[in-house]
Amino acid sequence: MKICTAKILIFADICKNSSATKPLTDTYVNLMPLMATFPDKTFGYIAEFLYLCTMETTSRTYGRMELAQAYFPAITPRAAWKKLKSLLADIPSVSHLATLSRRSFLPAEVTAIFDALGRP
């Protein structure tokens, strides 16, 4: 059990240290020798964990309507944007994003929105 726990800690450390600018293939290359030492049933959990570590921490540029539709898929894009805009205006840490004249959010702004509202 101690060996398995140590491997998981090494695995988590590699995931934590992989940055958004580092290609996903580099992370896989670093982890494959370690992953090969785990039991087969654990491999699926590890693969899912790797996906969450690498994909969930990276943001991309979103159009404002696209992001609004992700949060409110059941309503029209314009209504979704109005609703998202009012939510953003109510949260001090991201209220400035509701008044932008741009039609897109940069990755850092998307991350701030995800931190404030959670992922859609």
mmCIF file of C-alpha atoms in Angstrom:
data_model
loop_
_atom_site.group_PDB
_atom_site.id
_atom_site.type_symbol
_atom_site.label_atom_id
_atom_site.label_comp_id
_atom_site.label_asym_id
_atom_site.label_seq_id
_atom_site.Cartn_x
_atom_site.Cartn_y
_atom_site.Cartn_z
ATOM 1 C CA MET A 1 0.000 0.000 0.000
ATOM 2 C CA LYS A 2 2.854 2.399 0.802
ATOM 3 C CA ILE A 3 4.379 1.890 -2.649
ATOM 4 C CA CYS A 4 1.049 2.633 -4.336
ATOM 5 C CA THR A 5 0.603 5.780 -2.226
ATOM 6 C CA ALA A 6 4.107 6.956 -3.114
ATOM 7 C CA LYS A 7 3.395 6.420 -6.811
ATOM 8 C CA ILE A 8 0.170 8.414 -6.550
ATOM 9 C CA LEU A 9 2.020 11.276 -4.854
ATOM 10 C CA ILE A 10 4.659 11.291 -7.606
ATOM 11 C CA PHE A 11 1.866 11.195 -10.180
ATOM 12 C CA ALA A 12 0.067 14.142 -8.544
ATOM 13 C CA ASP A 13 3.326 16.091 -8.391
ATOM 14 C CA ILE A 14 3.942 15.615 -12.125
ATOM 15 C CA CYS A 15 0.374 16.750 -12.882
ATOM 16 C CA LYS A 16 0.675 19.762 -10.604
ATOM 17 C CA ASN A 17 3.926 20.847 -12.227
ATOM 18 C CA SER A 18 2.653 20.552 -15.799
ATOM 19 C CA SER A 19 1.714 24.025 -16.965
ATOM 20 C CA ALA A 20 -0.834 25.236 -19.493
ATOM 21 C CA THR A 21 1.968 26.032 -21.937
ATOM 22 C CA LYS A 22 3.485 22.550 -21.690
ATOM 23 C CA PRO A 23 2.150 20.226 -24.392
ATOM 24 C CA LEU A 24 -0.098 17.455 -23.145
ATOM 25 C CA THR A 25 2.126 14.883 -24.841
ATOM 26 C CA ASP A 26 5.063 15.902 -22.594
ATOM 27 C CA THR A 27 2.936 15.206 -19.525
ATOM 28 C CA TYR A 28 1.966 11.789 -20.894
ATOM 29 C CA VAL A 29 5.608 10.981 -21.711
ATOM 30 C CA ASN A 30 6.604 11.791 -18.117
ATOM 31 C CA LEU A 31 3.775 9.715 -16.662
ATOM 32 C CA MET A 32 3.706 6.631 -18.865
ATOM 33 C CA PRO A 33 6.533 4.743 -17.089
ATOM 34 C CA LEU A 34 4.860 5.402 -13.741
ATOM 35 C CA MET A 35 1.398 4.513 -15.028
ATOM 36 C CA ALA A 36 2.674 1.179 -16.338
ATOM 37 C CA THR A 37 3.461 0.089 -12.773
ATOM 38 C CA PHE A 38 -0.123 0.481 -11.523
ATOM 39 C CA PRO A 39 -2.669 -2.363 -11.544
ATOM 40 C CA ASP A 40 -4.902 -2.416 -14.638
ATOM 41 C CA LYS A 41 -8.101 -1.316 -12.896
ATOM 42 C CA THR A 42 -6.305 1.725 -11.486
ATOM 43 C CA PHE A 43 -5.214 2.833 -14.957
ATOM 44 C CA GLY A 44 -8.684 4.199 -15.810
ATOM 45 C CA TYR A 45 -8.756 6.293 -12.649
ATOM 46 C CA ILE A 46 -5.273 7.600 -13.349
ATOM 47 C CA ALA A 47 -6.135 8.484 -16.940
ATOM 48 C CA GLU A 48 -9.199 10.388 -15.745
ATOM 49 C CA PHE A 49 -7.143 12.157 -13.085
ATOM 50 C CA LEU A 50 -4.543 13.121 -15.697
ATOM 51 C CA TYR A 51 -7.265 14.507 -17.929
ATOM 52 C CA LEU A 52 -8.667 16.577 -15.070
ATOM 53 C CA CYS A 53 -5.220 17.842 -14.065
ATOM 54 C CA THR A 54 -4.248 18.946 -17.540
ATOM 55 C CA MET A 55 -7.528 20.000 -19.110
ATOM 56 C CA GLU A 56 -9.409 21.554 -16.221
ATOM 57 C CA THR A 57 -6.618 23.954 -15.381
ATOM 58 C CA THR A 58 -6.278 25.342 -18.867
ATOM 59 C CA SER A 59 -8.619 27.942 -20.264
ATOM 60 C CA ARG A 60 -9.043 29.201 -23.768
ATOM 61 C CA THR A 61 -10.524 32.293 -25.316
ATOM 62 C CA TYR A 62 -14.331 32.225 -25.385
ATOM 63 C CA GLY A 63 -16.735 34.431 -27.260
ATOM 64 C CA ARG A 64 -19.120 36.090 -24.822
ATOM 65 C CA MET A 65 -22.161 34.419 -26.386
ATOM 66 C CA GLU A 66 -20.373 31.051 -26.470
ATOM 67 C CA LEU A 67 -19.541 31.266 -22.776
ATOM 68 C CA ALA A 68 -23.039 32.462 -21.936
ATOM 69 C CA GLN A 69 -24.537 29.539 -23.886
ATOM 70 C CA ALA A 70 -22.298 27.150 -21.936
ATOM 71 C CA TYR A 71 -23.816 28.422 -18.683
ATOM 72 C CA PHE A 72 -27.392 28.739 -19.987
ATOM 73 C CA PRO A 73 -27.879 26.301 -22.887
ATOM 74 C CA ALA A 74 -31.683 26.240 -22.726
ATOM 75 C CA ILE A 75 -32.195 29.909 -23.627
ATOM 76 C CA THR A 76 -31.314 32.046 -26.635
ATOM 77 C CA PRO A 77 -27.735 33.340 -26.952
ATOM 78 C CA ARG A 78 -28.764 36.954 -26.383
ATOM 79 C CA ALA A 79 -30.812 36.127 -23.274
ATOM 80 C CA ALA A 80 -27.973 33.912 -22.015
ATOM 81 C CA TRP A 81 -25.491 36.777 -22.431
ATOM 82 C CA LYS A 82 -27.780 39.182 -20.548
ATOM 83 C CA LYS A 83 -28.135 36.674 -17.729
ATOM 84 C CA LEU A 84 -24.380 36.000 -17.569
ATOM 85 C CA LYS A 85 -23.683 39.732 -17.704
ATOM 86 C CA SER A 86 -25.961 40.344 -14.715
ATOM 87 C CA LEU A 87 -24.295 37.500 -12.794
ATOM 88 C CA LEU A 88 -20.854 38.941 -13.523
ATOM 89 C CA ALA A 89 -21.964 42.416 -12.450
ATOM 90 C CA ASP A 90 -23.051 41.042 -9.056
ATOM 91 C CA ILE A 91 -19.645 39.521 -8.257
ATOM 92 C CA PRO A 92 -17.029 42.161 -7.348
ATOM 93 C CA SER A 93 -14.012 40.141 -8.514
ATOM 94 C CA VAL A 94 -15.354 39.863 -12.082
ATOM 95 C CA SER A 95 -17.786 42.794 -12.322
ATOM 96 C CA HIS A 96 -15.448 44.685 -14.657
ATOM 97 C CA LEU A 97 -15.866 41.899 -17.221
ATOM 98 C CA ALA A 98 -19.557 42.693 -17.620
ATOM 99 C CA THR A 99 -18.717 46.135 -19.012
ATOM 100 C CA LEU A 100 -16.117 45.131 -21.600
ATOM 101 C CA SER A 101 -16.794 46.240 -25.149
ATOM 102 C CA ARG A 102 -14.924 43.240 -26.573
ATOM 103 C CA ARG A 103 -16.914 40.277 -27.790
ATOM 104 C CA SER A 104 -14.574 37.716 -26.288
ATOM 105 C CA PHE A 105 -12.961 36.806 -22.989
ATOM 106 C CA LEU A 106 -9.233 36.096 -22.781
ATOM 107 C CA PRO A 107 -8.028 32.875 -21.081
ATOM 108 C CA ALA A 108 -7.151 34.713 -17.841
ATOM 109 C CA GLU A 109 -10.617 36.298 -17.781
ATOM 110 C CA VAL A 110 -12.250 32.922 -18.438
ATOM 111 C CA THR A 111 -10.287 31.449 -15.533
ATOM 112 C CA ALA A 112 -11.493 34.293 -13.280
ATOM 113 C CA ILE A 113 -15.088 33.643 -14.381
ATOM 114 C CA PHE A 114 -14.703 29.902 -13.752
ATOM 115 C CA ASP A 115 -13.293 30.635 -10.303
ATOM 116 C CA ALA A 116 -16.201 32.941 -9.486
ATOM 117 C CA LEU A 117 -19.084 30.973 -11.007
ATOM 118 C CA GLY A 118 -17.702 27.474 -11.339
ATOM 119 C CA ARG A 119 -17.349 25.641 -14.614
ATOM 120 C CA PRO A 120 -20.452 25.474 -16.791
#
